[in-house]
Coordinates of C-alpha atoms in Angstrom, one line a residue:
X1 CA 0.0 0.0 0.0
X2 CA 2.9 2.3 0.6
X3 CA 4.0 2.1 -2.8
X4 CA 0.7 2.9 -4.0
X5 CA 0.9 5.8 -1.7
X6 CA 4.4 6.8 -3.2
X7 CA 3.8 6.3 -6.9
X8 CA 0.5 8.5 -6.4
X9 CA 2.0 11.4 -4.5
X10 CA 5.3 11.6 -6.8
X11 CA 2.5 12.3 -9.8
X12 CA 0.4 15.0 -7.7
X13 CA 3.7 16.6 -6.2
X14 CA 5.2 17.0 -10.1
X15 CA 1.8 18.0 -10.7
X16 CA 1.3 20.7 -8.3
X17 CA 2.0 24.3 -9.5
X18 CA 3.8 25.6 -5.9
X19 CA 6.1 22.6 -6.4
X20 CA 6.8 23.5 -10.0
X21 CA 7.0 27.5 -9.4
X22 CA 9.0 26.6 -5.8
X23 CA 11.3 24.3 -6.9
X24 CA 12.3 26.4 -10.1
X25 CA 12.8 29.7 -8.6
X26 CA 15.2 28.3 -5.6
X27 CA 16.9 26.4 -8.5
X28 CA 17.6 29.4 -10.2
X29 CA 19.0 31.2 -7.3
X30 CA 20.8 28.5 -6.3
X31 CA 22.4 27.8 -9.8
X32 CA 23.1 32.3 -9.5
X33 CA 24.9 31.8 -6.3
X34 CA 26.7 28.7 -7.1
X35 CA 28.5 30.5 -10.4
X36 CA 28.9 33.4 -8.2
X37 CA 31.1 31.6 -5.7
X38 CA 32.7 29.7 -8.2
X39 CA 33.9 32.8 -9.8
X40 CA 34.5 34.2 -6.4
X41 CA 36.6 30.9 -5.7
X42 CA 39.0 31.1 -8.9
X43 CA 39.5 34.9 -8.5
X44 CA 40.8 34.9 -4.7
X45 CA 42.9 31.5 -5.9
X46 CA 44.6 33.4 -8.8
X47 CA 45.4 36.3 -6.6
X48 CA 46.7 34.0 -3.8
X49 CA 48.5 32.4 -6.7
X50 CA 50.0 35.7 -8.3
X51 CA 50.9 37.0 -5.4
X52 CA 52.5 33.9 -3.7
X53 CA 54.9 33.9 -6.6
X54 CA 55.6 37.7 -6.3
X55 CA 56.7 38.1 -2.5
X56 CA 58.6 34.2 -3.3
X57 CA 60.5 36.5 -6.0
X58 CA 61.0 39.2 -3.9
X59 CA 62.5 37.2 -1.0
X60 CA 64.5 35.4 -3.0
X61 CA 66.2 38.4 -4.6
X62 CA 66.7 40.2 -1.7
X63 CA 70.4 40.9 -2.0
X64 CA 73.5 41.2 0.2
X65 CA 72.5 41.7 3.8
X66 CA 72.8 40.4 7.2
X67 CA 71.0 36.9 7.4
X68 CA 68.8 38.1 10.3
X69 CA 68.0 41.2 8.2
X70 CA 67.0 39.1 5.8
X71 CA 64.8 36.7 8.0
X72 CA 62.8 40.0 9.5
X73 CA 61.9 41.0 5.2
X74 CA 59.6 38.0 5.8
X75 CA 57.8 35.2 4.1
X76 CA 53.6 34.7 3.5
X77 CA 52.1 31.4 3.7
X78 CA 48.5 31.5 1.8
X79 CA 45.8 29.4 3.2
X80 CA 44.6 27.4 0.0
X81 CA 40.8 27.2 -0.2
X82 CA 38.5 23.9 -0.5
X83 CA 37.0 23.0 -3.6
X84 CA 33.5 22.4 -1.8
X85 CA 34.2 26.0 -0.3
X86 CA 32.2 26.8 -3.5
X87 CA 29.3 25.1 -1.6
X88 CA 30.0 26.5 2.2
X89 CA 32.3 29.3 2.2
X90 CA 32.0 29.2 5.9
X91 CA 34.2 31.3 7.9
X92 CA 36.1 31.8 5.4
X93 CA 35.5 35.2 4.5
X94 CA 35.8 35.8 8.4
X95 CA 39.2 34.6 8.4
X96 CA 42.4 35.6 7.2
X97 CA 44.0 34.3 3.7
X98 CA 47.6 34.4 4.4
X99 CA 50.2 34.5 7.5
X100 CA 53.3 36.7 7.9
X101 CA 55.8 34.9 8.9
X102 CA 58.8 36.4 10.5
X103 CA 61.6 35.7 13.0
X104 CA 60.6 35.8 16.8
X105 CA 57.0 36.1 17.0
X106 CA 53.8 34.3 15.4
X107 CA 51.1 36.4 14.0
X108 CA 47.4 36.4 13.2
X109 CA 46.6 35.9 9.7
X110 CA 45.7 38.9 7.6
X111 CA 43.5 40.0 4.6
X112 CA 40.0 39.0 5.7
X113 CA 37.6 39.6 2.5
X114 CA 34.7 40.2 4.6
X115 CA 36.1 43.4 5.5
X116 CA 36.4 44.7 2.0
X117 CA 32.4 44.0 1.6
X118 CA 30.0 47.1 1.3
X119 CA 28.1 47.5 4.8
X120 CA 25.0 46.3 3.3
X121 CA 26.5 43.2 3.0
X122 CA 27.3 42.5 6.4
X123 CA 23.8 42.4 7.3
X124 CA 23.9 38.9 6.0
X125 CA 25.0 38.0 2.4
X126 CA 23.2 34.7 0.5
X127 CA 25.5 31.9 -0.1
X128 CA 24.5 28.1 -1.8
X129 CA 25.1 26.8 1.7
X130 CA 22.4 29.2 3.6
X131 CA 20.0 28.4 0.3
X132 CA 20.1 24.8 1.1
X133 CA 19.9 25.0 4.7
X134 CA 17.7 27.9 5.1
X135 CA 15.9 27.9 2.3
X136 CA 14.9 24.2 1.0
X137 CA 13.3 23.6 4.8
X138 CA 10.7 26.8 3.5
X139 CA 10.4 24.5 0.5
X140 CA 9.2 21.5 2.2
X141 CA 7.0 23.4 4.6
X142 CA 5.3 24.9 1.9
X143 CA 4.9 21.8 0.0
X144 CA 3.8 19.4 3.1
X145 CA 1.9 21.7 5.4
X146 CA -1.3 20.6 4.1
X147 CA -0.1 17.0 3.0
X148 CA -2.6 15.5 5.9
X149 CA -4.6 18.3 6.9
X150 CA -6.3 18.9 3.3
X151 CA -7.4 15.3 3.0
X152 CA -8.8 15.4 6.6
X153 CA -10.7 18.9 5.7
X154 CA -11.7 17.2 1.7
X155 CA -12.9 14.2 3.2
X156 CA -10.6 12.2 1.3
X157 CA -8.7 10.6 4.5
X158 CA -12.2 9.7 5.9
X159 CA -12.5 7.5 2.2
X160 CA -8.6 6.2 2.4
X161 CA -9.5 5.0 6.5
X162 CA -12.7 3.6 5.3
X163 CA -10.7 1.7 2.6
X164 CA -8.6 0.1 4.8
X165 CA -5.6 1.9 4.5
X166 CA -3.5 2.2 7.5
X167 CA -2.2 5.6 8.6
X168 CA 1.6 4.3 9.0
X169 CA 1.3 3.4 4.7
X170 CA -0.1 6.9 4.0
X171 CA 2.3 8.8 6.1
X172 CA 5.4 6.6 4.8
X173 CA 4.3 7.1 1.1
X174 CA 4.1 10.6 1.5
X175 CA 7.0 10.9 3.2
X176 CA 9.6 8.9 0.7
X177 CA 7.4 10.9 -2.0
X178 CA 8.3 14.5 -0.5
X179 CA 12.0 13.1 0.2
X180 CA 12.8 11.9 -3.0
X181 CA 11.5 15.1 -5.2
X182 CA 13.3 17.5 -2.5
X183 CA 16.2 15.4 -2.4
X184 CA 17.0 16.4 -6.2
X185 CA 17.8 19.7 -4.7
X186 CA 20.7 19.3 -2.9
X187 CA 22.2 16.8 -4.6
X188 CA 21.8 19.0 -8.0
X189 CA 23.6 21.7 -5.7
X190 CA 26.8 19.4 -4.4
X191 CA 27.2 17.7 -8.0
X192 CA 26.9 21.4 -9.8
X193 CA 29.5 23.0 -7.3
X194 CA 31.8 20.3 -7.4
X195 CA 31.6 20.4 -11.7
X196 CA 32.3 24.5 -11.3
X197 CA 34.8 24.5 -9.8
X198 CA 36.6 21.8 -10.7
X199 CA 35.9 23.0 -14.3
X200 CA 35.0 19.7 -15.7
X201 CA 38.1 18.1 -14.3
X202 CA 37.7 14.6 -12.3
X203 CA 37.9 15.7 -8.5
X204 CA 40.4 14.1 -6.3
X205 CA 39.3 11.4 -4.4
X206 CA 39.3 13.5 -0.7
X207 CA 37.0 15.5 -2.4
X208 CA 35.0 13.4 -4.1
X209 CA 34.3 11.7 -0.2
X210 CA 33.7 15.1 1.3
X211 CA 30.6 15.8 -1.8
X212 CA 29.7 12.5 -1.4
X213 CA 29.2 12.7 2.7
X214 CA 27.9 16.3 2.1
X215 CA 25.5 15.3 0.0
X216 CA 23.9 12.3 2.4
X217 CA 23.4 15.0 5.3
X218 CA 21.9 17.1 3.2
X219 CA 19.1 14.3 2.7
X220 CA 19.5 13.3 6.5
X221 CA 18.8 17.2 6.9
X222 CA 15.7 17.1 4.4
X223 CA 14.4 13.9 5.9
X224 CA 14.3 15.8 9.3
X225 CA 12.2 18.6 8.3
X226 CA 10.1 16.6 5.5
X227 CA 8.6 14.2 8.6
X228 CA 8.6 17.1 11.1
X229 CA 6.2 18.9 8.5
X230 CA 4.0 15.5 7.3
X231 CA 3.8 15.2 11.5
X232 CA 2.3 18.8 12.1
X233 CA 0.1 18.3 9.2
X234 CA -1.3 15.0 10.4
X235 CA -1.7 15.7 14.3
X236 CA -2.9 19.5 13.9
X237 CA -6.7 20.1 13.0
X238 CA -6.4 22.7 10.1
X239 CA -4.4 23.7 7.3
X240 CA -3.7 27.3 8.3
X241 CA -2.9 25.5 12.3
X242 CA -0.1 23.8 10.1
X243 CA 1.5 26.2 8.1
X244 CA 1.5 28.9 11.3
X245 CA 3.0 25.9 13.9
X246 CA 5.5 25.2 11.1
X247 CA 6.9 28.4 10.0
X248 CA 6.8 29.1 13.5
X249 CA 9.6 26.6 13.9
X250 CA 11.4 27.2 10.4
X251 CA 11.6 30.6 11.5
X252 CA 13.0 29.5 15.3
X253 CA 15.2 26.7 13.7
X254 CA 17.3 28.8 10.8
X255 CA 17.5 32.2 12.6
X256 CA 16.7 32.4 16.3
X257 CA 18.1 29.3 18.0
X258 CA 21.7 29.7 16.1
X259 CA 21.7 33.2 17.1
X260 CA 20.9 32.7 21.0
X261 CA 23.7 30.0 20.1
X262 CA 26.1 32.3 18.8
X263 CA 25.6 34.9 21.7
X264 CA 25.2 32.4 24.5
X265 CA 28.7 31.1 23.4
X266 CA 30.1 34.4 23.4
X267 CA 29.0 35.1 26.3
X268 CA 30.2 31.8 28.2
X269 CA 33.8 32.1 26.7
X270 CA 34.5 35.2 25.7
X271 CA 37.8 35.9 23.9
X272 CA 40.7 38.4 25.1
X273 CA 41.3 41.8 23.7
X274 CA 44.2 41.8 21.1
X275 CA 46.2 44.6 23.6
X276 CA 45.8 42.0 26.3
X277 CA 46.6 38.7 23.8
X278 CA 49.7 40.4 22.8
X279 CA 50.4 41.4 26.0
X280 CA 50.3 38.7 27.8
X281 CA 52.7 37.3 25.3
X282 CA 55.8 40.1 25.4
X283 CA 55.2 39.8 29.7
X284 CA 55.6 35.6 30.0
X285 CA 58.5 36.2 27.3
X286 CA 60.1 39.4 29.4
X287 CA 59.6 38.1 33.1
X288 CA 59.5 34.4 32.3
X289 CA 56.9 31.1 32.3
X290 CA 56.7 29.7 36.1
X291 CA 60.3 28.6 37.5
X292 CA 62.4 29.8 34.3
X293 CA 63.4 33.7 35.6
X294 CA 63.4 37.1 33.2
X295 CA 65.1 37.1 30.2
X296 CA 68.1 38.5 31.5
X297 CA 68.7 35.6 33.8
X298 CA 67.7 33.0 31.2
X299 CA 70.3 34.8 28.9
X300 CA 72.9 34.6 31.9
X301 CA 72.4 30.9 32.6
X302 CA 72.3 30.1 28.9
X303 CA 75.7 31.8 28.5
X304 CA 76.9 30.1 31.4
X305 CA 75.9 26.1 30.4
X306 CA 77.6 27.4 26.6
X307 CA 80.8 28.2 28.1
X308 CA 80.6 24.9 30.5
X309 CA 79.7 22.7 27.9
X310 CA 82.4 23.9 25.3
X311 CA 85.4 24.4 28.2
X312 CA 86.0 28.1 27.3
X313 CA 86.3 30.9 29.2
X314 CA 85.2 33.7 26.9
X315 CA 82.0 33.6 24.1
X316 CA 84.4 35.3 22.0
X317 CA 86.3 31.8 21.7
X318 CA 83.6 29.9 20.7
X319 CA 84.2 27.8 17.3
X320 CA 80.6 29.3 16.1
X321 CA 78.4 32.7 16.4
X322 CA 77.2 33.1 19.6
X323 CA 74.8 35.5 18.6
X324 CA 73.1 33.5 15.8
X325 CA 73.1 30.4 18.8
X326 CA 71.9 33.3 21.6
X327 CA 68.9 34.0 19.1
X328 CA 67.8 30.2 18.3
X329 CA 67.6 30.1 22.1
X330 CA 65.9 32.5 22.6
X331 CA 63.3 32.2 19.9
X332 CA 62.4 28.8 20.9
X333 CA 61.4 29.9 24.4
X334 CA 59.5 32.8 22.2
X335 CA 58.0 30.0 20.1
X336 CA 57.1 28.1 23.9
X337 CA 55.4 31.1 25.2
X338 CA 53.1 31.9 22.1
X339 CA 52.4 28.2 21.7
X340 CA 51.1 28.4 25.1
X341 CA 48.8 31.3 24.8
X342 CA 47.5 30.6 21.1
X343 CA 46.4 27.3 22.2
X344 CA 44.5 28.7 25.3
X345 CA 43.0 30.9 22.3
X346 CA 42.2 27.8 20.2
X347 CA 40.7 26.4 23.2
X348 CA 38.5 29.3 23.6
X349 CA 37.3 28.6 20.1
X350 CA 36.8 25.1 20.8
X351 CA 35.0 26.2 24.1
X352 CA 32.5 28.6 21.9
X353 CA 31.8 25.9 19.4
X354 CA 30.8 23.6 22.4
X355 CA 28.3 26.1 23.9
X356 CA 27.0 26.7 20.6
X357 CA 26.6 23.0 19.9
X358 CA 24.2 23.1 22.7
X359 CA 21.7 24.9 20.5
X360 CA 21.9 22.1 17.9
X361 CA 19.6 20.1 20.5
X362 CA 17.2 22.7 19.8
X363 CA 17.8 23.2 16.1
X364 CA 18.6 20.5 13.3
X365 CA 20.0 24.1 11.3
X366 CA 22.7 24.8 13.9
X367 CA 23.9 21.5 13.6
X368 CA 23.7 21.2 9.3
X369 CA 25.4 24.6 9.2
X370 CA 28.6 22.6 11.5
X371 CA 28.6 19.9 10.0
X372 CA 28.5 21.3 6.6
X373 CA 31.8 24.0 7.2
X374 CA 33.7 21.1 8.4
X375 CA 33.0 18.7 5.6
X376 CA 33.8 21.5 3.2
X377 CA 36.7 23.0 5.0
X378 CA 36.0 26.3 6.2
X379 CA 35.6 25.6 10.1
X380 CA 37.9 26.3 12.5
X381 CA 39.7 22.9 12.7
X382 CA 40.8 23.2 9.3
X383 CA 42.0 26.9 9.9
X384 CA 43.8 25.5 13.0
X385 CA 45.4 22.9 10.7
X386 CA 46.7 25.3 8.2
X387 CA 47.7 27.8 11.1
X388 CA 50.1 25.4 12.8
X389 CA 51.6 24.2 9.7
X390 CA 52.3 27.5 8.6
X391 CA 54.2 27.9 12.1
X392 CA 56.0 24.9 12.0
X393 CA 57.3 26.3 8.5
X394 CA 58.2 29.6 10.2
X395 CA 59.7 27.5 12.8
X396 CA 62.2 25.7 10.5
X397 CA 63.1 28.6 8.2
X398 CA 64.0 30.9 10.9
X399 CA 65.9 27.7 12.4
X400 CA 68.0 27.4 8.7
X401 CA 68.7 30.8 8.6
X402 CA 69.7 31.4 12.2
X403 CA 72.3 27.8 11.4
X404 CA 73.6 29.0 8.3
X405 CA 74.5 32.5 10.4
X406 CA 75.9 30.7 13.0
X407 CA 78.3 28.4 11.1
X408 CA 79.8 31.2 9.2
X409 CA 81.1 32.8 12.1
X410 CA 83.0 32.8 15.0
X411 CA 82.0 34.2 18.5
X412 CA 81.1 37.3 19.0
X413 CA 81.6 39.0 15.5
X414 CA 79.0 39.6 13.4
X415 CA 79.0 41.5 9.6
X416 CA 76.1 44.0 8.8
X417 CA 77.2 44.0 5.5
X418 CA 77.3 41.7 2.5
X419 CA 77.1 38.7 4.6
X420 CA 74.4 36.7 3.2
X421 CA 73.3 36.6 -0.2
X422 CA 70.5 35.4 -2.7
X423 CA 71.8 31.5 -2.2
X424 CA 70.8 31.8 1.1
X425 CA 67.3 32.9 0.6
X426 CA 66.5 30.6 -2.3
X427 CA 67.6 27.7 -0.2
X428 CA 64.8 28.1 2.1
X429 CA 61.9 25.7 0.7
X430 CA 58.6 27.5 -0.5
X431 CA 55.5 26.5 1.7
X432 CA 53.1 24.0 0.6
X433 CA 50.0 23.4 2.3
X434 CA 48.3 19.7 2.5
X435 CA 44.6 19.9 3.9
X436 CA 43.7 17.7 6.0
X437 CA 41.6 14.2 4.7
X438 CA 38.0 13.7 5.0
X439 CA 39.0 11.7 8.6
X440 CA 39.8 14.5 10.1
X441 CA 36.2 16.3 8.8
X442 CA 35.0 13.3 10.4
X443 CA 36.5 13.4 13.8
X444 CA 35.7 17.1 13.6
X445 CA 31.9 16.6 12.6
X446 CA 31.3 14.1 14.6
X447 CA 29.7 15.5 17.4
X448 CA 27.4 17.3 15.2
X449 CA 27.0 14.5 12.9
X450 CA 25.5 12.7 16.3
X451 CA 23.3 15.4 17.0
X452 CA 21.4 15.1 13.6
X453 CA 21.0 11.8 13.6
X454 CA 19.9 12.4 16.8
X455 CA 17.1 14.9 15.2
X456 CA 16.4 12.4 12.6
X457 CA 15.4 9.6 14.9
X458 CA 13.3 12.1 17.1
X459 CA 11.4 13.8 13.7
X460 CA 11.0 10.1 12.6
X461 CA 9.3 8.7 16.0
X462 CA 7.1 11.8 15.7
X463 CA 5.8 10.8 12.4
X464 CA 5.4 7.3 13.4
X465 CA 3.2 8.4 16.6
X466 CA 1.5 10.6 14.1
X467 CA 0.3 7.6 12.2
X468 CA -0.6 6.2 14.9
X469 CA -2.9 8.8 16.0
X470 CA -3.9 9.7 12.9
X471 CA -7.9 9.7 12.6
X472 CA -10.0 10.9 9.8

């Protein structure tokens, strides 16, 4: 009987003129957006590109000059973007493209392009992601309010029950019905973005997963909102009870409960000032982490353990620079003391997100919109990932230039001109950025991924105590 119930619904719902109208206006803004981004994607990765290769040419043509000198001109590592950014440009736009790196200190990245947006567009700016989670649940709403509640008003569900049809067949076929013509939705969105930006090229496999995964979410996603709406229409009296009950949690769902989320997190873990963050930095470096003294007495004892260990009497003897050495030392206790406070930062981050996650028990949106940034590569996780492999770079050239400095000289002399020249630079490998696999999406999602499923069972249960309640 279900199928009979499925077969006949597919027919009315390709039938019905809101589906038709509906479905056909959100495709076209969808497809608008999804060419946008895609044009959006290749012009910020040919100015990452172009400009990469500029400052590369520029640092490797510096010139004569003292190796440090050299160090401080400074390298930029650019945070490549995700192909399925196209899709979800998360906070993307919110966070820096590229990292200065330079000698003694770790910085923030740079060049946000959400600051170079007019103002209007700050208010909130329409993306393919917000389309398909914001959006498509208006879709099903308006197409399965009155699924139920019309045939109860018509008549025609007093006919079906006298027929002997159960209520658990009816609400089944017009559930997989609804499911399988919304479901063309998103899965038209993930194949199109993926073709755009790929421009016609086969995907690599890491993405391929990632759309794939996407892709059954977004169902999951649809399936919770396509039984929630078949359950109001069956258990409320009147059509007009259904639509009002269901836009009233559309509306709740996609903007209120993320945004209570958002602020409540805020709120809960709120993040230091950038006077205090770099603060707080220079004073653990100056006066010292717990049981290691100022820097003039870690200097001292360091001096002190370099003449022991080398049985001279005088820096000035050593076989080596003693400055170059002086300066590794003392950027690796720099490099301690801003690991340190960056990952109580991170942590903050992480504590935000876990607030916020709270709201995803109260909102299947809140939970789509996580799930769907970390699958796509625009969360925080996957900033974190690029962040501390652009350090460990920073770490190592800094390291190579600082060695090369202290092999070619002795003690305490040191040359402020013409000491190091353009072999030196170009010795120091260019960065190159792997993303992280779909695992570590996983493991990130995870939570999230949980909490939807989590939805799923509960909007399924609902529609199964609908049809059991379900009278004509």
């Amino acid at each position: 009987m279900a199928a009979t119930v499925l077969r006949k619904e597919l027919r009315a719902l390709v039938r019905d003129g809101r589906f038709v109208v509906l479905a056909v206006s959100l495709s076209l803004l969808l497809a608008s957006l999804l060419f946008a981004s895609a044009q959006q994607q290749r012009r910020l990765a040919h100015e990452k590109a172009q400009v990469s290769e500029l400052v590369r040419q520029q640092w490797d043509s510096q010139g004569d000059k003292h190796p440090h000198r050299g160090a401080h001109f400074g390298l930029y590592a650019f945070r490549p973007d995700s192909p399925l950014a196209v899709l979800d440009p998360g906070l993307g736009p919110y966070l820096g493209q590229a990292l200065w790196l330079e000698p003694h200190r770790r910085n923030m990245t740079r060049f946000r392009p959400a600051a170079d947006e007019p103002p209007s567009v700050r208010f909130g700016s329409f993306t393919p992601s917000f389309v398909l989670q914001a959006l498509l649940p208006l879709l099903i709403v308006a197409l399965a309010f009155n699924a139920v509640s019309l045939e109860r008003e018509s008549g025609t569900l007093r006919m079906l029950h006298s027929a002997g049809l159960p209520g658990r067949a009816l609400l089944a076929g017009k559930f997989l019905a609804l499911l399988a013509v919304v479901s063309l939705v998103p899965l038209a969105a993930v194949g199109a973005g993926l073709a755009l930006v790929t421009a016609g090229a086969s995907p690599g496999a890491d993405t391929a997963w990632r759309a794939a995964v996407l892709a059954g979410t977004f169902l999951i996603y649809c399936g919770v909102f396509a039984a929630l709406a078949l359950a109001v229409s069956a258990m409320v009296a009147s059509s007009r009870r259904a639509l009002f009950v269901l836009l009233g949690l559309w509306i709740a769902f996609v903007f209120v409960v993320p945004r209570l989320g958002a602020a409540s997190a805020q709120a809960a873990a709120p993040l230091p000032t950038a006077e205090r963050f770099w603060g707080d930095i220079q004073r653990d470096y100056a006066e010292g982490l717990p049981g290691d003294g100022a820097l003039a007495v870690r200097n001292e004892r360091f001096d002190a353990e370099l003449l022991r260990r080398h049985n001279v009497r005088r820096l000035e003897d050593l076989p080596f620079g003693a400055y170059a050495l002086r300066r590794m030392e003392r950027d690796a206790y720099a490099d301690r003391v801003h690991a340190i406070h960056f990952g109580r930062l991170w942590d903050r981050y992480a504590m935000q997100e876990s607030v916020a996650r709270i709201a995803s028990a109260l909102s299947p949106t809140t939970a789509m919109r996580a799930i769907s940034m970390k699958l796509s590569g625009t969360d925080l996780a996957h900033q974190r990932h690029f962040e501390e492999a652009a350090e460990q770079y920073r770490r190592r050239a800094n390291i190579k230039i600082d060695q090369w400095d202290m092999d070619n000289t002795r003690g305490l002399t040191s040359f402020d001109d013409k000491y190091a020249g353009d072999a030196l630079w170009r010795s120091v490998d260019a960065f190159h950025y792997t993303p992280p696999n779909i695992a570590f999406a996983l493991r990130a999602a995870l939570p999230d991924l949980g909490l939807l499923l989590a939805w799923a069972m509960a909007a399924c249960g609902l529609l199964v105590l609908a049809a059991r309640r379900l009278r004509p």
